[in-house]
Amino acid sequence: MIWHLAHLERRVLKLSYEAVALIVVIGVCRVITFADVAKPYWFTLCGSLSRAIANIRPKAAST
């Protein structure tokens, strides 16, 4: 369902896949964080995911 929403956002807002992926990661991280389960661990995980997406961005732009 999350990817369906991301696809819808991409169609409506004409965003790049990287921007949509970042929106999805931020949304998931917020849900997990508000669940109040091992917050420091989730902050670290979300930071790692964000950096991974940032590293993918130049490759995606060149294709």
JSON list of N, CA and C in Angstrom, two decimals:
[
{"chain": "A", "resi": 1, "resn": "MET", "atom": "N", "xyz": [0.82, -1.20, 0.00]},
{"chain": "A", "resi": 1, "resn": "MET", "atom": "CA", "xyz": [0.00, 0.00, 0.00]},
{"chain": "A", "resi": 1, "resn": "MET", "atom": "C", "xyz": [0.87, 1.26, 0.00]},
{"chain": "A", "resi": 2, "resn": "ILE", "atom": "N", "xyz": [1.98, 1.23, 0.72]},
{"chain": "A", "resi": 2, "resn": "ILE", "atom": "CA", "xyz": [2.87, 2.40, 0.76]},
{"chain": "A", "resi": 2, "resn": "ILE", "atom": "C", "xyz": [3.39, 2.70, -0.64]},
{"chain": "A", "resi": 3, "resn": "TRP", "atom": "N", "xyz": [3.78, 1.65, -1.38]},
{"chain": "A", "resi": 3, "resn": "TRP", "atom": "CA", "xyz": [4.31, 1.89, -2.72]},
{"chain": "A", "resi": 3, "resn": "TRP", "atom": "C", "xyz": [3.22, 2.37, -3.66]},
{"chain": "A", "resi": 4, "resn": "HIS", "atom": "N", "xyz": [1.98, 1.92, -3.44]},
{"chain": "A", "resi": 4, "resn": "HIS", "atom": "CA", "xyz": [0.87, 2.42, -4.24]},
{"chain": "A", "resi": 4, "resn": "HIS", "atom": "C", "xyz": [0.69, 3.92, -4.00]},
{"chain": "A", "resi": 5, "resn": "LEU", "atom": "N", "xyz": [0.77, 4.34, -2.74]},
{"chain": "A", "resi": 5, "resn": "LEU", "atom": "CA", "xyz": [0.67, 5.76, -2.42]},
{"chain": "A", "resi": 5, "resn": "LEU", "atom": "C", "xyz": [1.84, 6.54, -3.02]},
{"chain": "A", "resi": 6, "resn": "ALA", "atom": "N", "xyz": [3.02, 5.95, -2.98]},
{"chain": "A", "resi": 6, "resn": "ALA", "atom": "CA", "xyz": [4.18, 6.61, -3.56]},
{"chain": "A", "resi": 6, "resn": "ALA", "atom": "C", "xyz": [4.00, 6.79, -5.07]},
{"chain": "A", "resi": 7, "resn": "HIS", "atom": "N", "xyz": [3.46, 5.78, -5.72]},
{"chain": "A", "resi": 7, "resn": "HIS", "atom": "CA", "xyz": [3.21, 5.87, -7.16]},
{"chain": "A", "resi": 7, "resn": "HIS", "atom": "C", "xyz": [2.19, 6.97, -7.45]},
{"chain": "A", "resi": 8, "resn": "LEU", "atom": "N", "xyz": [1.17, 7.05, -6.62]},
{"chain": "A", "resi": 8, "resn": "LEU", "atom": "CA", "xyz": [0.15, 8.08, -6.78]},
{"chain": "A", "resi": 8, "resn": "LEU", "atom": "C", "xyz": [0.76, 9.47, -6.59]},
{"chain": "A", "resi": 9, "resn": "GLU", "atom": "N", "xyz": [1.60, 9.62, -5.57]},
{"chain": "A", "resi": 9, "resn": "GLU", "atom": "CA", "xyz": [2.26, 10.90, -5.35]},
{"chain": "A", "resi": 9, "resn": "GLU", "atom": "C", "xyz": [3.13, 11.27, -6.54]},
{"chain": "A", "resi": 10, "resn": "ARG", "atom": "N", "xyz": [3.83, 10.30, -7.09]},
{"chain": "A", "resi": 10, "resn": "ARG", "atom": "CA", "xyz": [4.69, 10.57, -8.24]},
{"chain": "A", "resi": 10, "resn": "ARG", "atom": "C", "xyz": [3.86, 11.05, -9.42]},
{"chain": "A", "resi": 11, "resn": "ARG", "atom": "N", "xyz": [2.73, 10.42, -9.66]},
{"chain": "A", "resi": 11, "resn": "ARG", "atom": "CA", "xyz": [1.88, 10.82, -10.78]},
{"chain": "A", "resi": 11, "resn": "ARG", "atom": "C", "xyz": [1.30, 12.22, -10.56]},
{"chain": "A", "resi": 12, "resn": "VAL", "atom": "N", "xyz": [0.84, 12.47, -9.35]},
{"chain": "A", "resi": 12, "resn": "VAL", "atom": "CA", "xyz": [0.18, 13.74, -9.07]},
{"chain": "A", "resi": 12, "resn": "VAL", "atom": "C", "xyz": [1.19, 14.89, -9.01]},
{"chain": "A", "resi": 13, "resn": "LEU", "atom": "N", "xyz": [2.28, 14.69, -8.31]},
{"chain": "A", "resi": 13, "resn": "LEU", "atom": "CA", "xyz": [3.24, 15.77, -8.07]},
{"chain": "A", "resi": 13, "resn": "LEU", "atom": "C", "xyz": [4.40, 15.78, -9.05]},
{"chain": "A", "resi": 14, "resn": "LYS", "atom": "N", "xyz": [4.50, 14.75, -9.90]},
{"chain": "A", "resi": 14, "resn": "LYS", "atom": "CA", "xyz": [5.59, 14.63, -10.87]},
{"chain": "A", "resi": 14, "resn": "LYS", "atom": "C", "xyz": [6.95, 14.68, -10.19]},
{"chain": "A", "resi": 15, "resn": "LEU", "atom": "N", "xyz": [7.06, 13.97, -9.07]},
{"chain": "A", "resi": 15, "resn": "LEU", "atom": "CA", "xyz": [8.32, 13.93, -8.33]},
{"chain": "A", "resi": 15, "resn": "LEU", "atom": "C", "xyz": [9.24, 12.87, -8.90]},
{"chain": "A", "resi": 16, "resn": "SER", "atom": "N", "xyz": [10.50, 13.04, -8.66]},
{"chain": "A", "resi": 16, "resn": "SER", "atom": "CA", "xyz": [11.46, 12.01, -9.03]},
{"chain": "A", "resi": 16, "resn": "SER", "atom": "C", "xyz": [11.31, 10.82, -8.09]},
{"chain": "A", "resi": 17, "resn": "TYR", "atom": "N", "xyz": [11.78, 9.67, -8.51]},
{"chain": "A", "resi": 17, "resn": "TYR", "atom": "CA", "xyz": [11.69, 8.48, -7.66]},
{"chain": "A", "resi": 17, "resn": "TYR", "atom": "C", "xyz": [12.45, 8.68, -6.35]},
{"chain": "A", "resi": 18, "resn": "GLU", "atom": "N", "xyz": [13.56, 9.41, -6.39]},
{"chain": "A", "resi": 18, "resn": "GLU", "atom": "CA", "xyz": [14.33, 9.64, -5.17]},
{"chain": "A", "resi": 18, "resn": "GLU", "atom": "C", "xyz": [13.51, 10.44, -4.16]},
{"chain": "A", "resi": 19, "resn": "ALA", "atom": "N", "xyz": [12.82, 11.46, -4.63]},
{"chain": "A", "resi": 19, "resn": "ALA", "atom": "CA", "xyz": [12.01, 12.28, -3.73]},
{"chain": "A", "resi": 19, "resn": "ALA", "atom": "C", "xyz": [10.87, 11.45, -3.14]},
{"chain": "A", "resi": 20, "resn": "VAL", "atom": "N", "xyz": [10.23, 10.63, -3.96]},
{"chain": "A", "resi": 20, "resn": "VAL", "atom": "CA", "xyz": [9.15, 9.78, -3.47]},
{"chain": "A", "resi": 20, "resn": "VAL", "atom": "C", "xyz": [9.68, 8.79, -2.44]},
{"chain": "A", "resi": 21, "resn": "ALA", "atom": "N", "xyz": [10.85, 8.19, -2.72]},
{"chain": "A", "resi": 21, "resn": "ALA", "atom": "CA", "xyz": [11.45, 7.24, -1.78]},
{"chain": "A", "resi": 21, "resn": "ALA", "atom": "C", "xyz": [11.76, 7.93, -0.45]},
{"chain": "A", "resi": 22, "resn": "LEU", "atom": "N", "xyz": [12.26, 9.15, -0.52]},
{"chain": "A", "resi": 22, "resn": "LEU", "atom": "CA", "xyz": [12.57, 9.89, 0.70]},
{"chain": "A", "resi": 22, "resn": "LEU", "atom": "C", "xyz": [11.30, 10.18, 1.50]},
{"chain": "A", "resi": 23, "resn": "ILE", "atom": "N", "xyz": [10.22, 10.55, 0.79]},
{"chain": "A", "resi": 23, "resn": "ILE", "atom": "CA", "xyz": [8.93, 10.80, 1.45]},
{"chain": "A", "resi": 23, "resn": "ILE", "atom": "C", "xyz": [8.45, 9.53, 2.15]},
{"chain": "A", "resi": 24, "resn": "VAL", "atom": "N", "xyz": [8.57, 8.39, 1.47]},
{"chain": "A", "resi": 24, "resn": "VAL", "atom": "CA", "xyz": [8.13, 7.11, 2.05]},
{"chain": "A", "resi": 24, "resn": "VAL", "atom": "C", "xyz": [8.96, 6.79, 3.29]},
{"chain": "A", "resi": 25, "resn": "VAL", "atom": "N", "xyz": [10.30, 6.95, 3.19]},
{"chain": "A", "resi": 25, "resn": "VAL", "atom": "CA", "xyz": [11.17, 6.65, 4.33]},
{"chain": "A", "resi": 25, "resn": "VAL", "atom": "C", "xyz": [10.84, 7.54, 5.52]},
{"chain": "A", "resi": 26, "resn": "ILE", "atom": "N", "xyz": [10.65, 8.83, 5.27]},
{"chain": "A", "resi": 26, "resn": "ILE", "atom": "CA", "xyz": [10.31, 9.76, 6.36]},
{"chain": "A", "resi": 26, "resn": "ILE", "atom": "C", "xyz": [8.97, 9.36, 6.99]},
{"chain": "A", "resi": 27, "resn": "GLY", "atom": "N", "xyz": [8.00, 9.02, 6.15]},
{"chain": "A", "resi": 27, "resn": "GLY", "atom": "CA", "xyz": [6.70, 8.62, 6.67]},
{"chain": "A", "resi": 27, "resn": "GLY", "atom": "C", "xyz": [6.78, 7.37, 7.53]},
{"chain": "A", "resi": 28, "resn": "VAL", "atom": "N", "xyz": [7.51, 6.36, 7.04]},
{"chain": "A", "resi": 28, "resn": "VAL", "atom": "CA", "xyz": [7.66, 5.12, 7.80]},
{"chain": "A", "resi": 28, "resn": "VAL", "atom": "C", "xyz": [8.41, 5.37, 9.10]},
{"chain": "A", "resi": 29, "resn": "CYS", "atom": "N", "xyz": [9.46, 6.19, 9.03]},
{"chain": "A", "resi": 29, "resn": "CYS", "atom": "CA", "xyz": [10.24, 6.50, 10.23]},
{"chain": "A", "resi": 29, "resn": "CYS", "atom": "C", "xyz": [9.39, 7.21, 11.27]},
{"chain": "A", "resi": 30, "resn": "ARG", "atom": "N", "xyz": [8.53, 8.11, 10.83]},
{"chain": "A", "resi": 30, "resn": "ARG", "atom": "CA", "xyz": [7.67, 8.81, 11.79]},
{"chain": "A", "resi": 30, "resn": "ARG", "atom": "C", "xyz": [6.71, 7.84, 12.46]},
{"chain": "A", "resi": 31, "resn": "VAL", "atom": "N", "xyz": [6.13, 6.93, 11.68]},
{"chain": "A", "resi": 31, "resn": "VAL", "atom": "CA", "xyz": [5.21, 5.95, 12.26]},
{"chain": "A", "resi": 31, "resn": "VAL", "atom": "C", "xyz": [5.93, 5.08, 13.28]},
{"chain": "A", "resi": 32, "resn": "ILE", "atom": "N", "xyz": [7.12, 4.60, 12.91]},
{"chain": "A", "resi": 32, "resn": "ILE", "atom": "CA", "xyz": [7.89, 3.74, 13.82]},
{"chain": "A", "resi": 32, "resn": "ILE", "atom": "C", "xyz": [8.30, 4.51, 15.07]},
{"chain": "A", "resi": 33, "resn": "THR", "atom": "N", "xyz": [8.73, 5.76, 14.88]},
{"chain": "A", "resi": 33, "resn": "THR", "atom": "CA", "xyz": [9.16, 6.58, 16.02]},
{"chain": "A", "resi": 33, "resn": "THR", "atom": "C", "xyz": [8.01, 6.83, 16.97]},
{"chain": "A", "resi": 34, "resn": "PHE", "atom": "N", "xyz": [6.83, 7.15, 16.44]},
{"chain": "A", "resi": 34, "resn": "PHE", "atom": "CA", "xyz": [5.68, 7.41, 17.30]},
{"chain": "A", "resi": 34, "resn": "PHE", "atom": "C", "xyz": [5.18, 6.14, 17.98]},
{"chain": "A", "resi": 35, "resn": "ALA", "atom": "N", "xyz": [5.58, 4.99, 17.45]},
{"chain": "A", "resi": 35, "resn": "ALA", "atom": "CA", "xyz": [5.21, 3.73, 18.10]},
{"chain": "A", "resi": 35, "resn": "ALA", "atom": "C", "xyz": [5.96, 3.56, 19.43]},
{"chain": "A", "resi": 36, "resn": "ASP", "atom": "N", "xyz": [6.98, 4.40, 19.66]},
{"chain": "A", "resi": 36, "resn": "ASP", "atom": "CA", "xyz": [7.72, 4.42, 20.93]},
{"chain": "A", "resi": 36, "resn": "ASP", "atom": "C", "xyz": [8.40, 3.09, 21.22]},
{"chain": "A", "resi": 37, "resn": "VAL", "atom": "N", "xyz": [9.02, 2.51, 20.19]},
{"chain": "A", "resi": 37, "resn": "VAL", "atom": "CA", "xyz": [9.74, 1.25, 20.34]},
{"chain": "A", "resi": 37, "resn": "VAL", "atom": "C", "xyz": [11.21, 1.49, 20.03]},
{"chain": "A", "resi": 38, "resn": "ALA", "atom": "N", "xyz": [12.05, 1.46, 21.04]},
{"chain": "A", "resi": 38, "resn": "ALA", "atom": "CA", "xyz": [13.50, 1.60, 20.88]},
{"chain": "A", "resi": 38, "resn": "ALA", "atom": "C", "xyz": [13.84, 2.78, 19.98]},
{"chain": "A", "resi": 39, "resn": "LYS", "atom": "N", "xyz": [13.43, 3.95, 20.39]},
{"chain": "A", "resi": 39, "resn": "LYS", "atom": "CA", "xyz": [13.61, 5.15, 19.56]},
{"chain": "A", "resi": 39, "resn": "LYS", "atom": "C", "xyz": [15.05, 5.37, 19.06]},
{"chain": "A", "resi": 40, "resn": "PRO", "atom": "N", "xyz": [16.07, 5.28, 19.90]},
{"chain": "A", "resi": 40, "resn": "PRO", "atom": "CA", "xyz": [17.42, 5.53, 19.37]},
{"chain": "A", "resi": 40, "resn": "PRO", "atom": "C", "xyz": [17.79, 4.57, 18.24]},
{"chain": "A", "resi": 41, "resn": "TYR", "atom": "N", "xyz": [17.39, 3.32, 18.36]},
{"chain": "A", "resi": 41, "resn": "TYR", "atom": "CA", "xyz": [17.68, 2.35, 17.30]},
{"chain": "A", "resi": 41, "resn": "TYR", "atom": "C", "xyz": [17.01, 2.76, 16.01]},
{"chain": "A", "resi": 42, "resn": "TRP", "atom": "N", "xyz": [15.75, 3.16, 16.09]},
{"chain": "A", "resi": 42, "resn": "TRP", "atom": "CA", "xyz": [15.01, 3.53, 14.88]},
{"chain": "A", "resi": 42, "resn": "TRP", "atom": "C", "xyz": [15.56, 4.80, 14.26]},
{"chain": "A", "resi": 43, "resn": "PHE", "atom": "N", "xyz": [15.99, 5.76, 15.09]},
{"chain": "A", "resi": 43, "resn": "PHE", "atom": "CA", "xyz": [16.60, 6.98, 14.54]},
{"chain": "A", "resi": 43, "resn": "PHE", "atom": "C", "xyz": [17.85, 6.62, 13.74]},
{"chain": "A", "resi": 44, "resn": "THR", "atom": "N", "xyz": [18.66, 5.70, 14.26]},
{"chain": "A", "resi": 44, "resn": "THR", "atom": "CA", "xyz": [19.87, 5.27, 13.56]},
{"chain": "A", "resi": 44, "resn": "THR", "atom": "C", "xyz": [19.51, 4.59, 12.25]},
{"chain": "A", "resi": 45, "resn": "LEU", "atom": "N", "xyz": [18.52, 3.70, 12.29]},
{"chain": "A", "resi": 45, "resn": "LEU", "atom": "CA", "xyz": [18.10, 2.98, 11.09]},
{"chain": "A", "resi": 45, "resn": "LEU", "atom": "C", "xyz": [17.58, 3.95, 10.04]},
{"chain": "A", "resi": 46, "resn": "CYS", "atom": "N", "xyz": [16.74, 4.90, 10.46]},
{"chain": "A", "resi": 46, "resn": "CYS", "atom": "CA", "xyz": [16.18, 5.87, 9.52]},
{"chain": "A", "resi": 46, "resn": "CYS", "atom": "C", "xyz": [17.26, 6.76, 8.92]},
{"chain": "A", "resi": 47, "resn": "GLY", "atom": "N", "xyz": [18.24, 7.14, 9.72]},
{"chain": "A", "resi": 47, "resn": "GLY", "atom": "CA", "xyz": [19.36, 7.92, 9.21]},
{"chain": "A", "resi": 47, "resn": "GLY", "atom": "C", "xyz": [20.15, 7.15, 8.17]},
{"chain": "A", "resi": 48, "resn": "SER", "atom": "N", "xyz": [20.35, 5.86, 8.41]},
{"chain": "A", "resi": 48, "resn": "SER", "atom": "CA", "xyz": [21.07, 5.02, 7.46]},
{"chain": "A", "resi": 48, "resn": "SER", "atom": "C", "xyz": [20.30, 4.90, 6.16]},
{"chain": "A", "resi": 49, "resn": "LEU", "atom": "N", "xyz": [18.98, 4.72, 6.24]},
{"chain": "A", "resi": 49, "resn": "LEU", "atom": "CA", "xyz": [18.16, 4.63, 5.04]},
{"chain": "A", "resi": 49, "resn": "LEU", "atom": "C", "xyz": [18.19, 5.93, 4.25]},
{"chain": "A", "resi": 50, "resn": "SER", "atom": "N", "xyz": [18.13, 7.04, 4.95]},
{"chain": "A", "resi": 50, "resn": "SER", "atom": "CA", "xyz": [18.18, 8.34, 4.28]},
{"chain": "A", "resi": 50, "resn": "SER", "atom": "C", "xyz": [19.50, 8.54, 3.55]},
{"chain": "A", "resi": 51, "resn": "ARG", "atom": "N", "xyz": [20.61, 8.15, 4.19]},
{"chain": "A", "resi": 51, "resn": "ARG", "atom": "CA", "xyz": [21.91, 8.27, 3.54]},
{"chain": "A", "resi": 51, "resn": "ARG", "atom": "C", "xyz": [22.02, 7.34, 2.34]},
{"chain": "A", "resi": 52, "resn": "ALA", "atom": "N", "xyz": [21.45, 6.15, 2.45]},
{"chain": "A", "resi": 52, "resn": "ALA", "atom": "CA", "xyz": [21.48, 5.21, 1.33]},
{"chain": "A", "resi": 52, "resn": "ALA", "atom": "C", "xyz": [20.75, 5.78, 0.13]},
{"chain": "A", "resi": 53, "resn": "ILE", "atom": "N", "xyz": [19.60, 6.40, 0.37]},
{"chain": "A", "resi": 53, "resn": "ILE", "atom": "CA", "xyz": [18.84, 7.01, -0.72]},
{"chain": "A", "resi": 53, "resn": "ILE", "atom": "C", "xyz": [19.62, 8.18, -1.31]},
{"chain": "A", "resi": 54, "resn": "ALA", "atom": "N", "xyz": [20.28, 8.96, -0.47]},
{"chain": "A", "resi": 54, "resn": "ALA", "atom": "CA", "xyz": [21.08, 10.09, -0.95]},
{"chain": "A", "resi": 54, "resn": "ALA", "atom": "C", "xyz": [22.23, 9.60, -1.82]},
{"chain": "A", "resi": 55, "resn": "ASN", "atom": "N", "xyz": [22.80, 8.44, -1.48]},
{"chain": "A", "resi": 55, "resn": "ASN", "atom": "CA", "xyz": [23.90, 7.88, -2.27]},
{"chain": "A", "resi": 55, "resn": "ASN", "atom": "C", "xyz": [23.41, 7.34, -3.61]},
{"chain": "A", "resi": 56, "resn": "ILE", "atom": "N", "xyz": [22.16, 6.91, -3.68]},
{"chain": "A", "resi": 56, "resn": "ILE", "atom": "CA", "xyz": [21.60, 6.38, -4.92]},
{"chain": "A", "resi": 56, "resn": "ILE", "atom": "C", "xyz": [21.30, 7.52, -5.89]},
{"chain": "A", "resi": 57, "resn": "ARG", "atom": "N", "xyz": [21.00, 8.69, -5.38]},
{"chain": "A", "resi": 57, "resn": "ARG", "atom": "CA", "xyz": [20.53, 9.81, -6.19]},
{"chain": "A", "resi": 57, "resn": "ARG", "atom": "C", "xyz": [21.42, 10.13, -7.40]},
{"chain": "A", "resi": 58, "resn": "PRO", "atom": "N", "xyz": [22.76, 10.25, -7.27]},
{"chain": "A", "resi": 58, "resn": "PRO", "atom": "CA", "xyz": [23.57, 10.57, -8.47]},
{"chain": "A", "resi": 58, "resn": "PRO", "atom": "C", "xyz": [23.48, 9.49, -9.54]},
{"chain": "A", "resi": 59, "resn": "LYS", "atom": "N", "xyz": [23.42, 8.22, -9.13]},
{"chain": "A", "resi": 59, "resn": "LYS", "atom": "CA", "xyz": [23.30, 7.13, -10.10]},
{"chain": "A", "resi": 59, "resn": "LYS", "atom": "C", "xyz": [21.97, 7.22, -10.85]},
{"chain": "A", "resi": 60, "resn": "ALA", "atom": "N", "xyz": [20.91, 7.51, -10.13]},
{"chain": "A", "resi": 60, "resn": "ALA", "atom": "CA", "xyz": [19.58, 7.60, -10.75]},
{"chain": "A", "resi": 60, "resn": "ALA", "atom": "C", "xyz": [19.52, 8.78, -11.71]},
{"chain": "A", "resi": 61, "resn": "ALA", "atom": "N", "xyz": [20.19, 9.87, -11.37]},
{"chain": "A", "resi": 61, "resn": "ALA", "atom": "CA", "xyz": [20.16, 11.06, -12.22]},
{"chain": "A", "resi": 61, "resn": "ALA", "atom": "C", "xyz": [20.91, 10.84, -13.53]},
{"chain": "A", "resi": 62, "resn": "SER", "atom": "N", "xyz": [21.90, 9.96, -13.51]},
{"chain": "A", "resi": 62, "resn": "SER", "atom": "CA", "xyz": [22.71, 9.76, -14.71]},
{"chain": "A", "resi": 62, "resn": "SER", "atom": "C", "xyz": [22.08, 8.78, -15.69]},
{"chain": "A", "resi": 63, "resn": "THR", "atom": "N", "xyz": [21.08, 8.01, -15.24]},
{"chain": "A", "resi": 63, "resn": "THR", "atom": "CA", "xyz": [20.47, 7.03, -16.13]},
{"chain": "A", "resi": 63, "resn": "THR", "atom": "C", "xyz": [19.31, 7.62, -16.89]}
]
